[in-house]
């Protein structure tokens, strides 16, 4: 069975595909199907038994009502702008000064239309002030607005023990347990909290080198390099790897840090449909056959950029298929495991381990320490030649301050815990607990009738809300039940796919999850957001054990 679909050959030898219909939960996607069209993987057995990414399409009336909802709020926005122009309504948003009216404006007025007329009305659902450790529960400072969310004031009241369903604290290592943080405290006493220098100057500490050796060993590669900021790990290193005359093939749902890094590089960028191998192969074939525009010279490099877990969709990359295509067309592969490292695989080594693949098949491994490791920063790993090159050519390595010592020690502590060193298997226990919590939470949501996106192994669980009014009502209703959730809408998502994004953690107890699920069941009925038309089957899924070979 193939994780993204099933391939077969026609009599003429052409590659074709068919949808694997054995899963009772699978429906047609609202986006292009994530099927592996060009062929399977040589290591097909490694992917057997892995649930596929699922994107159930909402009923047509939901999409229609969503557009109608946005149309209504847009019309009211224009009406309110008209009232502001007549000075019948006060405008709270920043405006150009009268003496600068003859200058070219710093921003176009229409660019703020969405912010002042839509977002401002509902922004109480974001940027809520937390006043405790953001663990499985947190304390929230209550705030109110007297001017329709233009400004807020604190009431002095604190909401205690709000269940945290939005943080990327997958393994629960964002904690303040003094027994677990002994080595981190020692790092503060020994090194302080900052280096005040770059790694190339006076900021290269012994624990930095220890961490890089540990990361390389953990990932099973030759070498690794760490950086103090996860976002900059992508945006500042990609320009050092590719440039003018190179081609980047990027998944349409890649993170902003990948997009920014690609744009800064000066390379040509082409987008393929999310996890659609037919789309990717078409671009690869065209790049190899046609070369660069106008000159038709061969591309200097072709780099495929993908993520392990896509943070808005909860879907997993079709890694075996992409590696097969990368080898077939002699391209390079850049894998961002920001959300998957530590959270996937039997021992927390990410999508590579989940699919039973060799880390050496991926040219550039990237990940962050801000999620599963409860810290900050990121890494680039791979061959020693690659890492040595980045040490002298990466802007993030040359100009950025070195990683904070206590943060470095925190990452070392977590990785050793996952690897079972130090006489404890606490890290591995949390990896397994996260997997159990994730599958339990997803299964219960489907039983209730919600539409959720992604893969059964992904701790990122998007629950589709669609209508803008329901997004706001959902967030406020959940907070009333002492549950903190993250809601996301346009432009961060497609206009018809607003959602709540849950992040499951190993620190969540079964009682916590049951409380959240009970609240979701009640709110889902009250707001009528149980849009799924699929019938849930509690029976185990059946998978095809056939291996497929890549067409040469």
XYZ file of C-alpha atoms in Angstrom:
552
model
C 0.000 0.000 0.000
C 1.259 3.471 -0.834
C 0.862 6.260 1.677
C -0.438 8.741 -0.874
C -2.376 6.481 -3.202
C -2.008 3.424 -5.424
C -0.236 3.266 -8.762
C -0.795 0.930 -11.659
C 0.516 0.590 -15.189
C -1.716 0.627 -18.244
C -1.215 -1.833 -21.081
C 0.714 0.760 -23.063
C 3.144 1.203 -20.210
C 1.927 4.665 -19.261
C 1.711 5.491 -15.619
C -1.731 5.994 -14.183
C -3.252 6.081 -10.748
C -6.345 5.133 -8.888
C -7.783 6.156 -5.539
C -7.288 3.683 -2.715
C -10.877 3.254 -1.531
C -10.406 0.841 1.335
C -10.445 3.575 3.933
C -14.036 4.314 4.988
C -13.019 7.824 6.055
C -11.500 8.958 2.783
C -13.385 11.332 0.539
C -12.577 13.498 -2.421
C -10.410 16.443 -1.541
C -11.346 20.048 -1.909
C -7.846 20.500 -3.308
C -6.064 18.330 -5.916
C -5.750 14.730 -4.673
C -2.504 13.840 -2.938
C -1.873 10.711 -4.936
C 1.471 9.392 -6.068
C 0.902 9.320 -9.780
C 4.377 8.611 -11.232
C 5.117 5.391 -9.380
C 5.713 3.770 -6.040
C 8.793 3.309 -3.919
C 11.446 0.661 -3.950
C 11.138 0.519 -0.202
C 7.391 0.036 -0.452
C 7.150 -2.302 2.526
C 8.455 0.411 4.820
C 5.373 2.499 4.142
C 2.854 -0.271 4.663
C 0.252 0.313 7.342
C 0.730 4.094 7.402
C -2.561 6.003 7.266
C -2.882 8.478 4.422
C -3.502 12.190 4.449
C -7.223 12.903 4.322
C -9.060 16.006 3.164
C -12.814 15.623 3.264
C -14.788 18.047 1.126
C -17.480 20.082 2.858
C -21.068 20.115 1.567
C -21.661 22.660 -1.196
C -24.005 24.763 0.916
C -21.202 25.370 3.447
C -18.944 26.862 0.791
C -21.800 29.019 -0.511
C -22.645 30.303 2.971
C -18.958 31.019 3.622
C -18.712 33.251 0.565
C -22.002 34.917 1.505
C -20.678 35.560 5.009
C -17.513 37.217 3.718
C -19.589 39.188 1.227
C -21.822 40.577 3.973
C -18.955 41.662 6.234
C -17.187 43.210 3.216
C -20.266 45.243 2.317
C -20.600 46.440 5.905
C -16.902 47.314 5.814
C -17.396 49.584 2.815
C -20.415 51.138 4.504
C -18.421 51.876 7.652
C -15.581 53.354 5.573
C -18.196 55.609 3.970
C -19.346 56.714 7.430
C -15.734 57.406 8.436
C -15.221 59.505 5.312
C -18.235 61.588 6.353
C -16.790 61.754 9.886
C -19.906 60.090 11.245
C -17.773 57.314 12.736
C -14.417 57.712 14.412
C -11.464 56.092 12.646
C -9.098 54.455 15.138
C -6.622 53.098 12.600
C -3.324 54.855 11.865
C -3.553 57.343 8.994
C -1.145 59.470 6.974
C -0.631 62.953 8.408
C -2.201 65.813 6.486
C 1.178 67.443 5.764
C 2.322 64.202 4.089
C -0.689 63.813 1.817
C 1.353 64.945 -1.194
C 3.952 62.217 -0.595
C 3.770 58.695 -1.945
C 1.895 56.813 0.844
C 3.798 54.315 2.958
C 0.896 51.904 2.570
C -2.232 51.760 0.464
C -5.448 52.426 2.323
C -7.133 49.334 0.894
C -4.388 47.124 2.346
C -5.804 47.878 5.787
C -9.423 47.267 4.795
C -9.440 43.693 6.091
C -7.662 44.684 9.293
C -9.862 47.599 10.301
C -13.216 46.193 9.223
C -12.972 42.448 9.793
C -10.025 41.536 11.991
C -10.491 44.329 14.523
C -14.012 43.140 15.309
C -12.787 39.701 16.318
C -9.205 40.203 17.457
C -10.073 39.375 21.055
C -9.595 35.760 19.932
C -5.861 36.270 19.384
C -2.866 37.557 21.369
C -4.444 36.647 24.683
C -2.064 37.448 27.578
C -0.820 34.336 29.401
C 0.598 34.726 32.906
C 1.967 31.243 33.650
C 3.978 28.405 32.191
C 2.396 27.482 28.807
C 2.195 23.780 29.621
C -0.839 21.506 29.255
C -2.746 24.119 31.257
C -2.075 27.819 31.727
C -3.440 30.912 33.450
C -4.975 33.642 31.320
C -5.336 37.329 32.173
C -8.896 38.438 31.499
C -9.281 41.506 29.304
C -12.247 43.454 27.948
C -12.714 46.144 25.337
C -14.883 49.251 25.535
C -14.394 50.281 21.884
C -15.040 47.133 19.880
C -11.524 45.668 20.224
C -9.526 48.731 19.200
C -8.054 48.761 22.695
C -8.156 46.371 25.658
C -7.977 46.774 29.405
C -7.200 44.115 31.983
C -9.867 43.411 34.567
C -7.438 42.066 37.161
C -9.123 38.666 37.064
C -7.185 35.552 36.094
C -8.667 32.503 34.384
C -6.991 29.559 36.103
C -6.053 26.180 34.590
C -7.195 26.811 31.039
C -6.473 23.658 29.004
C -3.864 24.512 26.395
C -4.771 23.022 23.001
C -2.753 25.408 20.856
C 0.944 25.246 21.811
C 3.533 23.196 19.897
C 4.600 21.578 23.153
C 4.298 18.119 21.603
C 6.371 16.181 24.137
C 5.588 18.388 27.113
C 9.192 19.492 27.657
C 8.178 23.144 28.061
C 8.069 22.595 31.808
C 9.369 24.031 35.075
C 10.009 20.826 37.012
C 13.134 21.591 39.046
C 14.223 17.940 39.065
C 14.222 17.783 35.268
C 15.896 21.171 34.800
C 18.930 20.658 37.025
C 21.425 20.606 34.136
C 19.803 23.701 32.600
C 20.234 25.578 35.878
C 23.888 24.485 35.977
C 24.372 25.848 32.446
C 23.074 29.234 33.585
C 25.480 29.233 36.533
C 28.386 28.158 34.350
C 27.837 30.157 31.165
C 25.234 32.810 31.925
C 22.175 33.379 29.754
C 23.783 34.842 26.628
C 27.008 34.726 24.617
C 26.939 38.288 23.221
C 28.871 37.112 20.183
C 28.650 34.981 17.059
C 29.947 31.421 16.859
C 32.829 32.521 14.626
C 34.047 35.104 17.111
C 33.736 34.620 20.892
C 30.459 32.741 21.151
C 31.468 29.155 20.371
C 30.964 27.201 23.588
C 31.730 23.590 24.399
C 28.036 22.786 24.828
C 27.323 24.141 21.316
C 29.712 21.586 19.842
C 28.294 18.878 22.101
C 24.777 19.674 20.888
C 25.760 19.516 17.219
C 27.441 16.155 17.672
C 24.370 14.887 19.519
C 21.986 16.138 16.806
C 24.033 14.445 14.085
C 24.034 11.196 16.037
C 20.311 11.462 16.752
C 19.508 11.986 13.069
C 21.983 9.425 11.777
C 23.960 11.832 9.578
C 27.587 12.935 9.363
C 27.325 16.452 10.734
C 24.933 19.121 11.986
C 24.905 22.829 12.696
C 22.610 24.677 15.110
C 21.176 28.196 14.986
C 19.543 30.443 17.565
C 16.300 31.031 15.640
C 14.129 28.488 13.879
C 12.665 30.908 11.311
C 16.129 32.151 10.345
C 17.358 28.573 9.961
C 15.283 28.417 6.780
C 15.266 32.010 5.613
C 19.007 32.588 6.043
C 20.380 29.220 4.920
C 18.447 28.621 1.713
C 20.079 31.674 0.051
C 23.471 30.143 0.861
C 22.537 26.896 -0.903
C 20.916 28.134 -4.120
C 21.022 31.310 -6.169
C 20.633 32.684 -9.665
C 20.517 29.923 -12.250
C 19.039 27.451 -9.748
C 15.486 26.114 -9.603
C 13.432 25.635 -6.438
C 10.380 23.366 -6.561
C 8.273 24.227 -3.531
C 5.122 22.645 -2.157
C 2.239 25.115 -2.320
C 1.659 24.846 1.453
C 5.250 25.388 2.592
C 5.873 27.600 5.615
C 6.590 31.315 5.259
C 10.207 30.826 6.371
C 10.807 28.510 3.407
C 9.062 30.919 1.044
C 11.099 33.878 2.315
C 14.361 31.949 2.040
C 13.515 30.934 -1.525
C 12.706 34.520 -2.502
C 15.890 35.889 -0.910
C 18.007 33.352 -2.784
C 17.277 34.820 -6.214
C 16.584 31.356 -7.605
C 13.661 30.640 -9.914
C 10.698 29.314 -7.907
C 8.007 26.989 -9.200
C 5.146 25.651 -7.109
C 3.698 22.127 -7.188
C 0.334 21.133 -5.775
C 0.366 19.947 -2.193
C 1.782 16.416 -1.973
C 0.805 15.838 -5.628
C 3.533 13.734 -7.163
C 2.167 14.067 -10.682
C 2.475 17.845 -10.405
C 6.012 17.558 -9.025
C 7.179 15.130 -11.696
C 5.743 17.311 -14.431
C 7.854 20.223 -13.174
C 10.940 18.041 -12.794
C 10.581 16.631 -16.278
C 10.108 20.077 -17.769
C 13.106 21.442 -15.844
C 15.396 18.660 -17.053
C 14.173 18.734 -20.665
C 13.813 22.494 -21.209
C 16.385 23.973 -18.854
C 16.381 27.669 -18.019
C 14.001 30.081 -19.758
C 15.255 31.728 -22.984
C 18.777 30.245 -22.862
C 17.679 26.624 -22.252
C 20.909 26.041 -20.387
C 20.755 23.314 -17.719
C 19.816 24.473 -14.248
C 22.799 24.746 -11.920
C 20.797 22.999 -9.185
C 17.247 21.763 -8.738
C 16.098 21.836 -5.119
C 12.832 20.278 -3.925
C 11.548 21.869 -0.698
C 8.978 20.094 1.487
C 7.913 19.853 5.130
C 7.563 16.780 7.339
C 4.250 17.899 8.872
C 2.416 20.806 7.278
C 1.428 22.984 10.191
C -1.914 24.224 8.841
C -3.093 20.980 7.252
C -1.767 18.332 9.646
C -0.675 16.319 6.611
C 2.554 14.366 6.226
C 4.911 14.629 3.298
C 4.859 11.706 0.846
C 8.549 11.192 1.529
C 9.233 7.810 -0.127
C 7.702 9.002 -3.378
C 9.535 12.325 -3.343
C 12.855 10.612 -2.655
C 12.179 8.285 -5.600
C 11.520 11.257 -7.893
C 14.523 13.128 -6.558
C 16.792 10.188 -7.419
C 15.180 9.680 -10.808
C 15.720 13.297 -11.894
C 18.995 13.917 -9.992
C 17.579 16.747 -7.871
C 18.351 17.786 -4.296
C 15.859 17.474 -1.438
C 15.391 19.950 1.428
C 13.234 18.521 4.229
C 11.869 20.837 6.932
C 11.051 18.746 10.007
C 10.099 21.634 12.285
C 6.885 19.942 13.442
C 7.778 16.297 12.856
C 11.157 15.851 14.547
C 10.585 14.477 18.037
C 6.858 14.039 17.381
C 6.827 11.225 14.807
C 8.404 7.810 14.559
C 8.802 5.057 17.168
C 11.791 6.859 18.701
C 10.925 10.433 17.755
C 13.233 10.764 14.764
C 10.615 12.256 12.482
C 9.090 11.324 9.151
C 12.260 9.587 7.989
C 11.934 7.042 10.758
C 8.149 6.872 10.342
C 8.560 5.761 6.729
C 11.532 3.494 7.511
C 13.908 5.429 5.286
C 17.608 6.269 5.392
C 18.490 9.827 6.447
C 21.283 9.815 3.863
C 18.626 9.874 1.124
C 17.740 13.449 2.114
C 20.358 15.996 1.096
C 19.470 18.761 3.566
C 17.747 18.018 6.864
C 16.279 20.973 8.710
C 14.394 21.094 11.973
C 13.614 23.361 14.906
C 13.906 23.011 18.653
C 10.887 25.208 19.377
C 8.278 22.438 19.308
C 9.053 18.978 20.632
C 12.171 20.118 22.480
C 10.605 22.973 24.454
C 13.406 25.372 23.568
C 14.376 27.677 20.678
C 16.487 27.590 17.538
C 16.980 25.144 14.703
C 19.468 22.933 12.891
C 20.734 22.002 9.443
C 22.142 18.487 9.093
C 23.546 16.285 6.367
C 26.942 15.542 4.902
C 30.006 17.067 6.520
C 30.840 18.992 3.339
C 27.423 20.670 3.404
C 27.679 21.725 7.054
C 31.254 22.972 6.690
C 30.172 25.081 3.729
C 27.309 26.640 5.692
C 29.566 27.516 8.616
C 31.325 30.077 6.433
C 28.574 31.053 3.966
C 25.356 31.168 6.011
C 24.290 34.643 7.138
C 22.705 33.106 10.206
C 26.011 31.482 11.142
C 28.259 34.446 10.406
C 26.199 37.338 11.755
C 23.690 35.983 14.281
C 24.405 35.643 17.985
C 25.141 32.134 19.214
C 22.414 30.088 20.874
C 21.765 30.882 24.531
C 23.593 28.422 26.883
C 20.524 27.383 28.941
C 18.551 26.844 25.736
C 21.404 24.726 24.389
C 21.469 22.619 27.546
C 17.690 22.199 27.449
C 17.920 20.723 23.940
C 20.757 18.418 24.992
C 18.680 17.269 27.955
C 15.667 16.459 25.796
C 17.595 14.647 23.056
C 19.403 12.521 25.617
C 16.062 11.739 27.225
C 14.591 10.601 23.909
C 17.691 8.518 23.181
C 17.389 6.841 26.584
C 20.599 8.199 28.025
C 21.077 9.246 31.620
C 19.330 6.171 33.002
C 15.819 7.228 32.020
C 13.385 6.477 29.222
C 11.172 9.473 29.989
C 11.655 10.959 26.526
C 10.703 7.757 24.750
C 7.694 7.335 27.024
C 6.490 10.783 26.001
C 6.921 9.980 22.308
C 4.666 6.951 22.707
C 2.196 8.894 24.845
C 1.952 11.569 22.174
C 1.135 8.951 19.551
C -1.607 7.466 21.741
C -3.103 10.875 22.509
C -3.015 11.930 18.861
C -4.813 8.866 17.530
C -7.354 8.914 20.357
C -8.157 12.605 19.842
C -8.502 12.269 16.071
C -10.643 9.144 16.297
C -13.071 10.739 18.763
C -13.432 13.853 16.615
C -14.367 11.747 13.611
C -16.868 9.781 15.660
C -18.551 13.064 16.571
C -18.905 14.100 12.936
C -16.315 16.872 12.591
C -14.296 17.354 9.424
C -10.604 17.189 10.306
C -7.622 17.328 7.981
C -4.316 15.516 7.927
C -2.686 12.246 8.855
C -3.626 9.955 11.738
C -0.091 10.234 13.141
C 0.038 14.032 13.019
C -0.368 15.853 16.373
C -1.505 18.909 14.409
C -5.291 18.523 14.129
C -7.154 21.102 11.992
C -10.910 21.107 12.659
C -12.776 22.833 9.821
C -15.194 25.635 10.772
C -15.551 27.335 7.362
C -17.924 30.232 8.134
C -16.254 33.384 9.557
C -18.970 33.914 12.179
C -18.564 30.352 13.446
C -14.795 30.826 13.822
C -15.312 33.681 16.263
C -18.169 32.016 18.121
C -16.204 28.770 18.424
C -13.141 30.385 20.008
C -15.197 32.378 22.489
C -17.398 29.405 23.405
C -14.381 27.188 24.068
C -12.768 29.812 26.285
C -15.972 30.013 28.309
C -15.454 26.301 28.957
C -11.874 27.011 30.120
C -10.234 25.665 26.964
C -7.752 27.713 24.956
C -7.793 27.066 21.214
C -6.177 28.599 18.135
C -8.490 29.628 15.307
C -7.185 30.510 11.862
C -8.893 32.101 8.886
C -8.284 33.976 5.673
C -5.666 35.072 4.561
C -3.676 32.462 6.540
C -5.926 29.761 5.035
C -8.014 29.575 1.852
C -11.069 31.770 2.190
C -13.440 28.790 2.400
C -11.348 26.759 4.872
C -11.212 28.631 8.176
C -10.432 26.266 11.014
C -9.439 25.636 14.590
C -5.994 24.097 14.907
C -5.431 21.787 17.852
C -1.967 20.672 18.910
C -1.966 17.479 20.935
C 0.710 17.034 23.595
C 2.130 14.117 25.541
C 1.518 16.259 28.625
C -2.239 16.079 28.082
C -3.871 13.507 30.334
C -6.766 11.406 29.121
C -9.058 13.349 31.463
C -7.969 16.623 29.843
C -8.621 15.297 26.364
C -12.007 13.922 27.397
C -12.967 17.289 28.865
C -11.973 19.010 25.613
C -13.848 16.427 23.535
C -16.987 16.779 25.644
C -16.832 20.545 25.223
C -16.297 20.151 21.473
C -19.276 17.846 21.217
C -21.489 20.381 22.988
C -20.173 23.416 21.087
C -20.298 21.511 17.815
C -23.999 20.833 18.273
C -24.725 24.394 19.391
C -22.924 25.975 16.426
C -23.848 23.253 13.890
C -20.264 22.666 12.761
C -20.378 18.874 12.467
C -20.187 18.935 8.688
C -18.784 15.455 8.018
C -20.911 13.147 5.888
C -18.664 10.124 6.397
C -19.767 7.153 8.445
C -17.158 6.200 10.976
C -16.175 2.551 11.219
C -14.445 1.382 14.403
C -12.986 -1.642 12.640
C -9.278 -1.747 11.834
C -8.376 -0.524 8.372
C -7.102 -2.988 5.789
C -4.050 -2.218 3.711
C -2.611 -3.635 0.533
C 0.794 -5.153 1.132
C 1.952 -4.844 -2.472
C 5.280 -3.156 -3.209
C 5.567 -0.880 -6.208
C 8.690 -0.110 -8.213
C 9.534 3.262 -9.689
C 9.211 3.296 -13.457
C 12.683 3.722 -14.892
